[in-house]
Structures are given as structure tokens and as C-alpha cells.
Short mmCIF file of C-alpha atoms and ligand atoms in Angstrom, two decimals:
data_model
loop_
_atom_site.label_atom_id
_atom_site.label_comp_id
_atom_site.label_asym_id
_atom_site.label_seq_id
_atom_site.Cartn_x
_atom_site.Cartn_y
_atom_site.Cartn_z
CA MET A 658 -153.29 -9.76 -38.42
CA THR A 659 -152.50 -12.09 -35.44
CA PRO A 660 -155.24 -14.34 -33.76
CA SER A 661 -155.51 -12.36 -30.69
CA SER A 662 -156.17 -8.94 -32.85
CA ASN A 663 -158.99 -10.18 -34.73
CA ARG A 664 -161.57 -11.72 -32.45
CA GLN A 665 -162.99 -14.26 -34.82
CA ASP A 666 -159.94 -15.75 -35.65
CA PHE A 667 -159.45 -18.60 -33.40
CA GLY A 668 -155.99 -20.08 -35.38
CA GLU A 669 -155.03 -23.85 -35.28
CA PHE A 670 -157.70 -23.69 -32.03
CA ASP A 671 -160.92 -23.51 -34.06
CA SER A 672 -162.99 -26.16 -32.67
CA PRO A 673 -167.21 -25.38 -31.52
CA LEU A 674 -166.13 -26.46 -28.13
CA PHE A 675 -163.24 -23.76 -27.59
CA ARG A 676 -165.27 -21.11 -29.31
CA GLN A 677 -167.99 -21.99 -27.10
CA ALA A 678 -165.53 -21.81 -23.94
CA VAL A 679 -164.02 -18.36 -25.46
CA ALA A 680 -167.48 -16.93 -25.87
CA GLN A 681 -168.06 -17.83 -22.23
CA PHE A 682 -165.78 -15.80 -21.30
CA ASP A 683 -165.79 -13.20 -23.49
CA ALA A 684 -169.13 -12.61 -22.20
CA VAL A 685 -167.96 -12.15 -18.32
CA GLN A 686 -164.49 -10.69 -19.00
CA GLU A 687 -165.89 -6.91 -18.50
CA ARG A 688 -167.56 -7.83 -14.75
CA THR A 689 -164.16 -8.90 -13.83
CA GLY A 690 -163.13 -5.88 -13.27
CA ILE A 691 -159.86 -6.77 -14.09
CA ASP A 692 -156.89 -5.35 -16.43
CA PRO A 693 -157.89 -5.81 -20.07
CA GLY A 694 -154.33 -6.87 -21.03
CA ALA A 695 -154.15 -9.61 -18.10
CA LEU A 696 -157.55 -11.36 -19.78
CA GLU A 697 -156.09 -11.36 -23.18
CA ARG A 698 -152.97 -13.53 -22.20
CA LEU A 699 -155.95 -15.71 -20.97
CA ARG A 700 -157.70 -16.09 -23.92
CA PHE A 701 -155.76 -18.63 -25.18
CA PRO A 702 -153.69 -22.00 -23.89
CA LYS A 703 -149.67 -21.02 -22.85
CA ARG A 704 -148.66 -24.03 -24.53
CA THR A 705 -149.52 -27.32 -26.02
CA ALA A 706 -148.18 -30.35 -27.44
CA ILE A 707 -149.13 -32.60 -29.90
CA VAL A 708 -147.83 -35.73 -30.18
CA THR A 709 -147.47 -39.33 -32.85
CA VAL A 710 -148.35 -42.15 -30.82
CA PRO A 711 -147.01 -45.41 -33.03
CA VAL A 712 -148.25 -48.65 -31.93
CA LYS A 713 -148.58 -52.51 -33.23
CA MET A 714 -151.97 -53.74 -32.78
CA ASP A 715 -152.94 -57.13 -31.79
CA ASN A 716 -153.73 -58.45 -35.24
CA GLY A 717 -149.77 -57.00 -35.91
CA GLU A 718 -150.73 -53.97 -37.86
CA THR A 719 -148.98 -50.63 -36.71
CA ARG A 720 -151.22 -47.86 -35.89
CA VAL A 721 -150.33 -44.04 -34.90
CA PHE A 722 -152.66 -42.40 -33.10
CA PHE A 723 -152.87 -38.39 -32.74
CA GLY A 724 -152.25 -36.99 -28.74
CA TYR A 725 -152.78 -33.30 -27.14
CA ARG A 726 -151.87 -32.21 -24.01
CA VAL A 727 -152.55 -28.37 -23.72
CA GLN A 728 -151.70 -26.02 -20.57
CA HIS A 729 -154.55 -23.06 -20.47
CA SER A 730 -151.77 -21.57 -17.38
CA LEU A 731 -149.38 -22.28 -15.13
CA THR A 732 -150.11 -19.06 -13.27
CA SER A 733 -151.00 -20.41 -9.92
CA GLY A 734 -149.08 -23.44 -10.13
CA PRO A 735 -149.14 -26.94 -12.19
CA GLY A 736 -151.48 -27.66 -14.89
CA LYS A 737 -154.24 -29.77 -14.19
CA GLY A 738 -156.78 -31.52 -16.11
CA GLY A 739 -158.30 -35.05 -17.55
CA LEU A 740 -157.41 -37.21 -20.17
CA ARG A 741 -159.77 -38.13 -22.49
CA TYR A 742 -159.72 -41.51 -24.52
CA HIS A 743 -162.46 -40.43 -27.53
CA PRO A 744 -162.64 -40.94 -31.38
CA ARG A 745 -163.49 -37.11 -31.81
CA VAL A 746 -160.30 -36.00 -29.95
CA ASN A 747 -158.45 -32.79 -31.10
CA LEU A 748 -156.55 -30.00 -30.95
CA GLY A 749 -159.48 -27.40 -30.64
CA GLU A 750 -161.64 -29.71 -28.48
CA VAL A 751 -158.84 -30.55 -25.80
CA SER A 752 -158.04 -26.48 -25.64
CA GLY A 753 -161.77 -25.58 -24.64
CA LEU A 754 -161.85 -28.35 -21.89
CA ALA A 755 -158.20 -27.01 -20.71
CA LEU A 756 -159.92 -23.35 -20.59
CA LEU A 757 -162.63 -24.97 -18.53
CA MET A 758 -160.39 -26.32 -16.08
CA GLY A 759 -158.37 -23.00 -15.05
CA TRP A 760 -162.20 -21.37 -15.12
CA LYS A 761 -162.46 -24.21 -12.58
CA CYS A 762 -159.43 -24.17 -10.63
CA GLY A 763 -159.85 -20.63 -9.75
CA LEU A 764 -163.58 -20.46 -8.95
CA ILE A 765 -162.55 -23.49 -5.89
CA GLY A 766 -158.98 -21.79 -5.50
CA LEU A 767 -157.04 -24.55 -5.98
CA PRO A 768 -153.12 -24.24 -6.74
CA PHE A 769 -153.36 -25.37 -10.53
CA GLY A 770 -154.14 -23.75 -13.93
CA GLY A 771 -156.23 -25.37 -16.31
CA ALA A 772 -155.03 -28.47 -18.39
CA LYS A 773 -156.08 -31.11 -20.29
CA GLY A 774 -154.92 -34.26 -22.88
CA GLY A 775 -156.36 -36.68 -25.12
CA VAL A 776 -155.66 -39.29 -27.23
CA ASN A 777 -157.63 -39.55 -30.32
CA CYS A 778 -158.97 -43.40 -30.10
CA ASP A 779 -161.76 -45.44 -29.87
CA PRO A 780 -161.17 -47.20 -26.16
CA THR A 781 -164.47 -49.67 -26.64
CA GLU A 782 -162.37 -51.19 -29.71
CA LEU A 783 -159.17 -51.57 -28.55
CA SER A 784 -157.72 -54.63 -26.01
CA GLN A 785 -156.06 -54.09 -22.74
CA ARG A 786 -152.84 -54.65 -24.08
CA GLU A 787 -153.73 -52.10 -26.98
CA LEU A 788 -155.20 -49.54 -24.49
CA GLU A 789 -151.58 -50.32 -22.17
CA LYS A 790 -149.27 -49.67 -25.25
CA ILE A 791 -151.04 -46.37 -26.35
CA THR A 792 -150.31 -44.75 -22.73
CA ARG A 793 -147.35 -45.97 -22.47
CA ARG A 794 -146.26 -44.30 -25.22
CA PHE A 795 -148.57 -41.73 -25.02
CA THR A 796 -146.70 -40.81 -21.56
CA MET A 797 -143.21 -41.59 -22.88
CA GLU A 798 -143.44 -38.78 -26.02
CA MET A 799 -145.16 -36.22 -23.02
CA ILE A 800 -141.79 -36.73 -20.57
CA PRO A 801 -140.48 -33.17 -21.44
CA PHE A 802 -144.21 -31.61 -20.87
CA ILE A 803 -145.45 -33.05 -17.67
CA GLY A 804 -144.16 -33.35 -13.99
CA PRO A 805 -145.66 -33.45 -10.11
CA ASP A 806 -144.93 -29.74 -10.21
CA ILE A 807 -145.42 -29.12 -14.30
CA ASP A 808 -148.71 -31.03 -15.21
CA VAL A 809 -150.80 -33.52 -13.63
CA MET A 810 -152.91 -35.71 -15.43
CA ALA A 811 -156.14 -37.23 -14.22
CA PRO A 812 -159.48 -39.48 -15.74
CA ASP A 813 -161.60 -38.05 -17.88
CA MET A 814 -163.59 -39.74 -20.81
CA GLY A 815 -162.08 -43.31 -21.35
CA THR A 816 -160.05 -43.28 -18.72
CA ASP A 817 -159.39 -44.70 -15.68
CA GLU A 818 -157.72 -45.46 -12.49
CA GLN A 819 -155.53 -48.18 -14.83
CA VAL A 820 -154.43 -45.79 -17.30
CA MET A 821 -153.36 -43.97 -14.19
CA ALA A 822 -151.47 -46.54 -12.87
CA TRP A 823 -149.13 -47.07 -16.39
CA ILE A 824 -149.01 -43.03 -16.73
CA TYR A 825 -147.34 -43.07 -13.36
CA ASP A 826 -145.64 -46.51 -13.63
CA THR A 827 -143.84 -45.25 -17.12
CA TYR A 828 -142.64 -41.65 -15.73
CA SER A 829 -141.19 -43.20 -12.78
CA MET A 830 -139.61 -45.67 -14.37
CA GLN A 831 -138.07 -42.76 -17.22
CA VAL A 832 -137.53 -40.53 -14.06
CA GLY A 833 -135.87 -43.45 -11.83
CA TYR A 834 -137.71 -42.82 -9.15
CA ASN A 835 -141.29 -43.31 -7.59
CA VAL A 836 -143.39 -40.31 -8.42
CA PRO A 837 -147.04 -41.53 -7.41
CA ARG A 838 -148.11 -37.64 -7.49
CA ILE A 839 -147.65 -37.32 -11.92
CA VAL A 840 -151.26 -38.50 -11.76
CA THR A 841 -154.67 -38.47 -9.77
CA GLY A 842 -157.64 -40.80 -10.25
CA LYS A 843 -155.00 -43.61 -8.98
CA SER A 844 -156.30 -46.50 -7.03
CA VAL A 845 -155.90 -46.60 -3.24
CA GLU A 846 -153.71 -49.19 -3.22
CA LEU A 847 -151.79 -47.03 -5.55
CA SER A 848 -151.34 -43.67 -3.30
CA GLY A 849 -154.41 -42.92 -4.78
CA THR A 850 -157.21 -41.08 -1.98
CA LYS A 851 -160.10 -42.95 -0.94
CA GLY A 852 -162.91 -40.91 -2.13
CA ARG A 853 -161.46 -39.76 -5.52
CA ARG A 854 -163.56 -42.47 -8.04
CA GLU A 855 -166.79 -41.07 -6.23
CA ALA A 856 -165.50 -37.17 -5.79
CA THR A 857 -167.25 -35.85 -9.32
CA GLY A 858 -170.64 -37.54 -8.84
CA ARG A 859 -170.66 -36.59 -5.22
CA GLY A 860 -169.64 -33.02 -5.97
CA VAL A 861 -172.42 -33.28 -8.62
CA VAL A 862 -175.16 -34.30 -5.75
CA TYR A 863 -173.83 -32.25 -3.24
CA CYS A 864 -174.67 -29.13 -5.73
CA ILE A 865 -178.49 -30.19 -6.32
CA GLU A 866 -178.97 -30.69 -3.02
CA GLU A 867 -178.21 -26.98 -2.56
CA ALA A 868 -180.58 -25.70 -5.54
CA ALA A 869 -183.20 -27.84 -4.19
CA ALA A 870 -182.75 -26.07 -0.88
CA ARG A 871 -182.79 -22.77 -2.43
CA LEU A 872 -185.75 -24.09 -5.31
CA ASN A 873 -187.90 -25.61 -2.50
CA ILE A 874 -187.74 -28.85 -4.52
CA PRO A 875 -187.82 -31.82 -1.78
CA LEU A 876 -185.64 -35.04 -2.81
CA ASN A 877 -186.98 -37.39 -1.71
CA SER A 878 -190.05 -36.91 -4.12
CA SER A 879 -188.35 -36.02 -7.22
CA ARG A 880 -187.18 -37.19 -10.57
CA ALA A 881 -183.85 -37.25 -12.00
CA VAL A 882 -182.50 -38.52 -15.75
CA VAL A 883 -178.92 -38.88 -16.23
CA GLN A 884 -176.96 -39.00 -19.52
CA GLY A 885 -174.31 -41.14 -19.33
CA PHE A 886 -173.36 -44.16 -17.18
CA GLY A 887 -169.87 -44.29 -16.61
CA ASN A 888 -167.70 -42.90 -13.58
CA VAL A 889 -169.92 -39.67 -13.40
CA GLY A 890 -173.24 -40.62 -13.90
CA SER A 891 -173.21 -43.96 -12.38
CA VAL A 892 -172.06 -42.34 -8.81
CA THR A 893 -174.10 -39.41 -9.00
CA THR A 894 -177.11 -41.64 -9.78
CA GLN A 895 -176.10 -44.04 -6.89
CA GLU A 896 -175.67 -40.72 -4.72
CA ILE A 897 -178.99 -39.36 -5.62
CA ALA A 898 -180.80 -42.40 -5.46
CA LEU A 899 -179.91 -42.93 -1.65
CA ARG A 900 -181.40 -39.48 -1.05
CA GLY A 901 -184.76 -40.89 -2.47
CA THR A 902 -184.70 -39.40 -5.73
CA ARG A 903 -186.30 -41.39 -8.57
CA VAL A 904 -183.81 -41.87 -11.34
CA VAL A 905 -186.29 -42.47 -13.79
CA ALA A 906 -184.08 -42.76 -17.00
CA VAL A 907 -180.26 -43.44 -17.89
CA SER A 908 -178.48 -43.66 -21.09
CA ASP A 909 -175.02 -44.43 -22.30
CA VAL A 910 -173.31 -44.37 -26.03
CA ARG A 911 -175.45 -47.68 -26.95
CA GLY A 912 -179.06 -46.75 -26.02
CA ALA A 913 -181.33 -45.41 -22.87
CA VAL A 914 -183.47 -47.15 -20.37
CA TYR A 915 -186.43 -45.61 -18.93
CA ASN A 916 -188.75 -47.09 -15.88
CA PRO A 917 -190.93 -44.23 -14.38
CA ASN A 918 -190.99 -45.46 -10.74
CA GLY A 919 -187.55 -45.45 -10.79
CA LEU A 920 -184.73 -47.66 -11.73
CA ASP A 921 -183.41 -49.91 -9.63
CA ILE A 922 -179.64 -48.64 -9.21
CA ALA A 923 -178.07 -51.14 -8.07
CA LYS A 924 -179.53 -53.88 -10.19
CA LEU A 925 -178.67 -51.65 -13.27
CA THR A 926 -174.98 -51.15 -12.08
CA ASN A 927 -175.22 -55.13 -11.75
CA HIS A 928 -176.73 -55.33 -15.58
CA VAL A 929 -174.20 -52.64 -16.86
CA ARG A 930 -171.25 -54.47 -15.05
CA SER A 931 -172.03 -57.99 -16.53
CA THR A 932 -173.37 -56.52 -20.34
CA GLY A 933 -171.20 -53.23 -20.73
CA SER A 934 -174.17 -51.12 -21.09
CA VAL A 935 -177.18 -49.80 -19.71
CA GLN A 936 -179.47 -51.33 -23.04
CA GLY A 937 -181.50 -54.85 -22.13
CA PHE A 938 -182.11 -53.39 -18.46
CA ALA A 939 -184.57 -55.95 -17.70
CA GLU A 940 -186.91 -53.18 -15.08
CA SER A 941 -187.12 -50.62 -17.71
CA GLU A 942 -188.11 -49.80 -21.47
CA PRO A 943 -186.01 -48.62 -23.94
CA ILE A 944 -186.54 -44.96 -24.94
CA ASP A 945 -184.76 -42.77 -27.71
CA PRO A 946 -181.60 -40.90 -25.99
CA GLU A 947 -182.46 -38.03 -27.22
CA GLU A 948 -186.58 -37.52 -26.62
CA MET A 949 -185.33 -38.78 -23.00
CA LEU A 950 -183.59 -35.69 -22.55
CA LEU A 951 -186.61 -34.18 -22.71
CA LEU A 952 -188.82 -36.17 -19.79
CA GLU A 953 -190.32 -34.14 -17.53
CA CYS A 954 -188.06 -34.31 -14.17
CA GLU A 955 -186.63 -32.04 -11.59
CA PHE A 956 -183.47 -32.53 -12.44
CA LEU A 957 -181.87 -33.24 -15.73
CA VAL A 958 -177.93 -34.54 -15.47
CA PRO A 959 -176.17 -34.82 -18.48
CA ALA A 960 -172.66 -36.64 -17.58
CA ALA A 961 -171.19 -37.86 -21.37
CA LEU A 962 -170.25 -35.67 -23.82
CA GLU A 963 -170.04 -31.58 -24.66
CA ARG A 964 -173.09 -29.85 -26.75
CA VAL A 965 -175.94 -32.48 -25.94
CA VAL A 966 -178.19 -29.26 -25.18
CA HIS A 967 -178.78 -27.03 -28.57
CA LYS A 968 -180.73 -24.38 -29.84
CA ASP A 969 -182.93 -27.20 -31.11
CA ASN A 970 -183.47 -29.03 -27.59
CA ALA A 971 -183.14 -26.13 -25.14
CA GLY A 972 -186.39 -24.86 -25.41
CA HIS A 973 -187.94 -28.05 -24.87
CA LEU A 974 -186.19 -28.95 -21.97
CA ARG A 975 -188.63 -30.29 -18.97
CA CYS A 976 -186.61 -30.25 -15.80
CA ARG A 977 -186.37 -27.47 -13.01
CA VAL A 978 -182.77 -28.43 -12.62
CA LEU A 979 -179.84 -29.24 -15.29
CA ALA A 980 -176.69 -30.14 -13.57
CA GLU A 981 -173.68 -30.05 -15.76
CA ALA A 982 -172.05 -33.16 -15.01
CA ALA A 983 -169.84 -33.33 -18.46
CA ASN A 984 -167.79 -30.37 -19.12
CA GLY A 985 -169.70 -27.81 -22.13
CA PRO A 986 -172.83 -30.15 -22.10
CA THR A 987 -174.78 -26.69 -23.59
CA THR A 988 -173.89 -24.13 -26.23
CA VAL A 989 -174.23 -20.63 -25.93
CA GLU A 990 -177.09 -20.39 -28.06
CA ALA A 991 -178.85 -23.30 -25.55
CA ASP A 992 -177.65 -21.19 -22.89
CA ARG A 993 -179.53 -17.90 -24.25
CA ILE A 994 -182.69 -20.10 -24.02
CA LEU A 995 -182.35 -21.04 -21.11
CA LYS A 996 -181.54 -17.76 -19.44
CA GLU A 997 -184.86 -16.19 -21.37
CA ASN A 998 -186.71 -19.58 -19.60
CA ASP A 999 -186.78 -19.20 -16.03
CA GLY A 1000 -188.28 -22.37 -14.92
CA VAL A 1001 -184.62 -23.97 -15.42
CA LEU A 1002 -181.92 -23.53 -13.14
CA VAL A 1003 -178.58 -24.08 -14.71
CA ILE A 1004 -175.78 -25.07 -12.30
CA PRO A 1005 -172.69 -24.84 -14.60
CA ASP A 1006 -169.85 -27.15 -15.35
CA ILE A 1007 -166.84 -25.63 -13.92
CA LEU A 1008 -168.89 -25.46 -10.39
CA CYS A 1009 -171.00 -28.90 -10.78
CA ASN A 1010 -168.35 -31.39 -11.75
CA ALA A 1011 -165.19 -29.76 -9.96
CA GLY A 1012 -165.75 -32.19 -6.83
CA GLY A 1013 -163.46 -34.60 -9.10
CA VAL A 1014 -160.45 -31.36 -9.77
CA THR A 1015 -161.09 -30.98 -5.70
CA VAL A 1016 -160.38 -34.20 -3.95
CA SER A 1017 -157.23 -34.98 -7.19
CA TYR A 1018 -156.03 -31.72 -5.14
CA PHE A 1019 -156.52 -33.61 -1.82
CA GLU A 1020 -155.02 -36.25 -3.48
CA TRP A 1021 -151.48 -34.39 -4.71
CA VAL A 1022 -151.74 -32.93 -1.30
CA GLN A 1023 -151.65 -36.60 0.55
CA ASP A 1024 -149.11 -37.62 -1.88
CA ILE A 1025 -146.45 -34.95 -0.88
CA GLN A 1026 -147.35 -35.67 2.84
CA MET A 1027 -147.77 -39.84 2.26
CA PHE A 1028 -150.28 -39.02 5.14
CA PHE A 1029 -153.72 -40.38 3.96
CA TRP A 1030 -156.81 -39.10 5.09
CA ASP A 1031 -159.83 -41.60 5.86
CA GLU A 1032 -162.71 -41.58 3.46
CA GLU A 1033 -164.56 -39.45 5.82
CA GLU A 1034 -162.17 -36.40 5.92
CA VAL A 1035 -162.50 -36.62 1.93
CA ASN A 1036 -166.08 -36.37 1.73
CA GLN A 1037 -166.48 -33.60 4.57
CA ARG A 1038 -163.70 -31.31 2.95
CA LEU A 1039 -165.62 -31.82 -0.28
CA LYS A 1040 -168.95 -31.25 0.96
CA ARG A 1041 -167.82 -27.90 2.42
CA ILE A 1042 -166.02 -26.53 -0.45
CA MET A 1043 -168.87 -27.56 -2.80
CA SER A 1044 -171.46 -26.04 -0.39
CA ASP A 1045 -169.19 -22.41 0.40
CA THR A 1046 -168.67 -22.19 -3.52
CA PHE A 1047 -171.95 -23.09 -4.55
CA ARG A 1048 -173.35 -20.45 -1.74
CA ALA A 1049 -170.74 -17.88 -2.98
CA CYS A 1050 -171.72 -17.93 -6.91
CA TYR A 1051 -175.69 -18.31 -5.89
CA ASP A 1052 -175.20 -14.87 -3.87
CA VAL A 1053 -173.42 -13.39 -6.86
CA SER A 1054 -176.22 -14.24 -9.14
CA ILE A 1055 -178.52 -13.11 -6.88
CA ALA A 1056 -176.80 -9.63 -6.14
CA GLU A 1057 -176.03 -8.93 -9.54
CA LYS A 1058 -179.06 -10.12 -11.11
CA THR A 1059 -177.79 -13.14 -13.30
CA ASP A 1060 -176.93 -16.66 -14.04
CA LEU A 1061 -175.13 -19.22 -12.10
CA ARG A 1062 -172.80 -19.47 -15.01
CA THR A 1063 -172.05 -16.15 -15.61
CA ALA A 1064 -171.52 -15.53 -11.91
CA ALA A 1065 -169.02 -18.94 -11.68
CA LEU A 1066 -166.84 -17.78 -14.61
CA THR A 1067 -166.55 -14.40 -13.06
CA LEU A 1068 -165.30 -16.07 -9.66
CA GLY A 1069 -162.86 -17.86 -11.67
CA ILE A 1070 -161.39 -16.09 -14.11
CA ARG A 1071 -161.24 -13.02 -11.87
CA ARG A 1072 -159.52 -15.17 -9.71
CA VAL A 1073 -156.81 -16.80 -12.21
CA ALA A 1074 -156.65 -13.50 -14.10
CA SER A 1075 -155.76 -11.07 -11.39
CA ARG A 1076 -152.99 -13.33 -9.67
CA LYS A 1077 -151.88 -12.87 -13.63
CA ALA A 1078 -152.13 -9.31 -13.36
CA MET A 1079 -149.98 -9.12 -9.76
CA ARG A 1080 -147.67 -11.37 -11.34
CA GLY A 1081 -146.57 -9.17 -14.57
CA LEU A 1082 -145.94 -9.81 -17.85
CA PHE A 1083 -142.61 -10.92 -18.59
CA PRO A 1084 -139.99 -9.66 -19.96
P1 NAD B 1077 -166.54 -42.33 -18.35
O1 NAD B 1077 -165.80 -42.68 -19.97
O2 NAD B 1077 -166.70 -43.26 -17.18
O3 NAD B 1077 -168.28 -42.67 -18.95
C1 NAD B 1077 -168.81 -41.84 -19.90
C2 NAD B 1077 -170.09 -42.45 -20.11
O4 NAD B 1077 -170.79 -41.55 -21.51
C3 NAD B 1077 -170.53 -43.62 -20.73
O5 NAD B 1077 -171.29 -44.32 -19.86
C4 NAD B 1077 -170.89 -43.38 -22.15
O6 NAD B 1077 -171.32 -44.87 -22.67
C5 NAD B 1077 -171.08 -42.37 -22.10
N1 NAD B 1077 -172.02 -41.80 -23.19
C6 NAD B 1077 -170.87 -41.49 -24.53
N2 NAD B 1077 -171.10 -41.02 -25.78
C7 NAD B 1077 -172.09 -41.61 -25.34
C8 NAD B 1077 -173.80 -40.53 -26.33
N3 NAD B 1077 -173.40 -40.39 -27.22
N4 NAD B 1077 -174.93 -40.66 -25.39
C9 NAD B 1077 -174.89 -40.99 -24.06
N5 NAD B 1077 -173.94 -41.66 -23.30
C10 NAD B 1077 -172.77 -41.62 -24.07
O7 NAD B 1077 -166.93 -40.67 -18.43
P2 NAD B 1077 -166.76 -39.70 -17.36
O8 NAD B 1077 -165.28 -39.53 -16.62
O9 NAD B 1077 -167.68 -40.50 -16.71
O10 NAD B 1077 -166.83 -38.45 -17.76
C11 NAD B 1077 -168.21 -37.90 -18.09
C12 NAD B 1077 -168.04 -36.17 -18.13
O11 NAD B 1077 -168.12 -35.92 -17.05
C13 NAD B 1077 -167.19 -35.46 -19.56
O12 NAD B 1077 -167.82 -34.72 -20.04
C14 NAD B 1077 -165.90 -35.44 -17.90
O13 NAD B 1077 -165.09 -34.67 -19.12
C15 NAD B 1077 -166.55 -34.92 -17.36
N6 NAD B 1077 -165.99 -35.04 -16.00
C16 NAD B 1077 -165.48 -36.06 -15.31
C17 NAD B 1077 -164.50 -36.07 -13.83
C18 NAD B 1077 -163.71 -37.12 -13.32
O14 NAD B 1077 -163.78 -37.29 -12.77
N7 NAD B 1077 -164.15 -38.39 -14.38
C19 NAD B 1077 -164.40 -34.69 -13.80
C20 NAD B 1077 -165.18 -33.37 -14.25
C21 NAD B 1077 -165.79 -33.60 -15.56
#
């Protein structure tokens, strides 16, 4: 029996996150009104590459890492999606994330298909030299699979502007000419765009503003709790604090800190810069990271890992808005519980964190033209796209008496699937 004829068989892709992404897809298929044949083709990725990445470590040992790249669909344009360095990375996780990227690009209307990649490694235990070797060898192994019009990577958990610079350099050296479009999320000096580093966090806060306006929550007398203080979490806290919201608790992989009067984000950022963690921040008290998620607040923002809101804690959340800055932070069971609880509005990941891929698209476009925009232009365009997309999802959710996730998935999947249906099936 083929995987697609047995709806419970996920084949090589099986993993909790892949099952979660497929369950979300299956739940809205009928609503899209698209031919089931076109939809069936989107249930699994179009193609995947698994490579081994041998590296001589600083201590002289040779270690072999596993690297992955998954292209969910190339119907609307090149694959687009982050590259993650984390010890939990595997084919199933990357594939689930690639599906989410596909719906996200569809929802925003970008000329990209969803993709995702990763290397199974722990970047916190690697030297810069080892990180560079892993990145360059991974890129080399992926040369036949990627390209500026085939598949374009960007930063995700554990990767940053420096990793993108190494990929850009390795790819350009191999093909023999300068190809900045091979990655987005580069530094501005290397043909990146202004505003990309901040884009995901800014987009999260634009969505929170839209939600707050509809729920009559004044931002300047609200509280936020943020899980994760990397790229997305740190920018989200800075942006929301600028609007007068008290950020009462923040966590990272090492621990969580709490101050009911609001953490001083500038001082916390300096503390993280010098110590590497939020832990031990002077103007705060430690709090159990799991308990932190249950604090009473207006905005709860998971900005780290997937599946952190699950059946055991979903019923105990005390936020008004759950803003999914991370990809896949809410399990299917938790989502069901939250749907029954009218008190929590969930801004789904494919909407909430879409600012990153949107400004990645701006970067790709600027790199084609070699004509660069100022930051104000980037931010204005981002804000307009995020606000319009939030409104579109919200209007569908009201008209169809459903939740925002269902609305966002329906719009995103409908756009990808209708293009597939119009182009037809080869041969
Ligand atoms: P990052 O590597 O910059 O930061 C990750 C943060 O999460 C770090 O502070 C780390 O300490 C923390 N963390 C890790 N494990 C944790 C745990 N168990 N508990 C609490 N904190 C933990 O990554 P990022 O780029 O900020 O990405 C965060 C999330 O946002 C991911 O789900 C990613 O897929 C998603 N995302 C990122 C972007 C982007 O532009 N970077 C775009 C869209 C979505």
C-alpha cells in the first residue's frame, strides 16, 4: 500500500511535527474547495535530500553529521525556508516545517514554494571554526539541490547572518561567480536587506497589534510573556516594550526570569550579550520555565521550539492572545482545547511569524535588481502586508465562524493548491 492510499502511513516522514502539519492540512482540505487530486499532491514533500557532513573537529576527531533539505512544492517559485542547527533535527521535523513554509508563502502570496533544512548538531557546543566547516561542507553537498531560482535558504534556530555568509561564499566559489541570491538573511554589507534581522519579531508585534485592536486590549497597559530570546524572541520583546507593554517573563534554553513590574529589555539584552543567557539577570527572579507559560498575561509568545503548548498545559494558559512566533508550537490536541476556550485568541504560526519570509522575499528581489531600499520602506511594506493578511484571515474566521488557524491554513493552502490544479499534472 502506498503512503498516500493509507492516510495513517507517513512513511519516511513520520515524526510528531510532520503528523501535526498533516493533521492541520487534512482538517481544512474540504474548505479550500480545490480538486482533491491537487490537494493529495501536497500532503508530502516534492523532494528531499539527506547528506552526511564529515568534519574534522578541533580536537582532531572526525565526526559525521546528518544534513537535510526538503522542498515541499516548487509550483509557485523556488523553495524558500530556513536552515536549522539543532540536536533534534531529523527528516520528519524538517518535512513538517517545509509544509508549514508552503502554506505561509501561499498565505502571503509570495512567489516561492515551502522548503526547510537542517543539520543535526548542537551549535552551542561547537567552535566557530567547527560551525564554519559544517556549514561549508553541508553547502557543498547540497550544491546540486539548491540555487537562487531553485531553493533559497535563510536563518532559523541555531543559524544566523554569519552562517548565511558562509553558504553564500561556498556556493559562489563553486559556481565561479557572485550569487548573493542563494541565501537571504545576510548582513546588509553582504547584499542583505535592512530590516531582515528584525522582520520576524516585528511581524509578530504587528499581528499582536491587530489582535489587540479587535479584542480592545490596550497595549500600553498589558503584559507579555516570551519563550525564547534568540532572534525572534529578543526582537519581539524589544518591539512590544516600545509600545508600552510590560514584558514580565522571558526564558531561553537555560532558564526563565520574571519581574511582575516588567523586565528592562535593554538591560536584559546587555546581560544576554555578556553571559549568553537570560539566567541570572539582576532585576528579576528565577521562575520555572514550564510555570512561566501559565503566568497570567495578555500576550503569550512562544518563540523557541515546536510543541510546547500541549494537552497538559493548554487548558491552564492564562493569556488572552497566544502569538505563535515559533513554528508549530501548539499540538493538535492543545489546539482543540484552545478552540473550546473562547478566552484565548491564537494567532497561528503561518501568519504570526510570516514577517521573516516576507522580508526575505524583499531581500531576494533587491538582490535581483542590485537596488536597495531604506529601512523605512522595508518596514512600511512589511506592516502593510502583515496587517492586510491578518485582516483577511480575521474576516474569513468571522464569516465562516471558525478560528484564525483554520482561516489562515484555508487561504494559504487554497492558493498553493489552486496553482497546482491550474498547471495540471505532468505527464
Ligand atoms: P534562535 O536560535 O535565534 O533562538 C532560539 C531561542 O530559543 C534561544 O534563545 C534559545 O535559547 C531558546 N530555546 C531553545 N530551546 C529552548 C527551550 N527548551 N526553552 C526555552 N527556550 C529555548 O532562533 P530564532 O531564529 O529566534 O527562531 C525561533 C523560532 O522562530 C523557531 O521556531 C523558528 O523556526 C521560528 N522562526 C524564525 C524565523 C527567523 O526569521 N529567524 C522566521 C520564522 C519563524
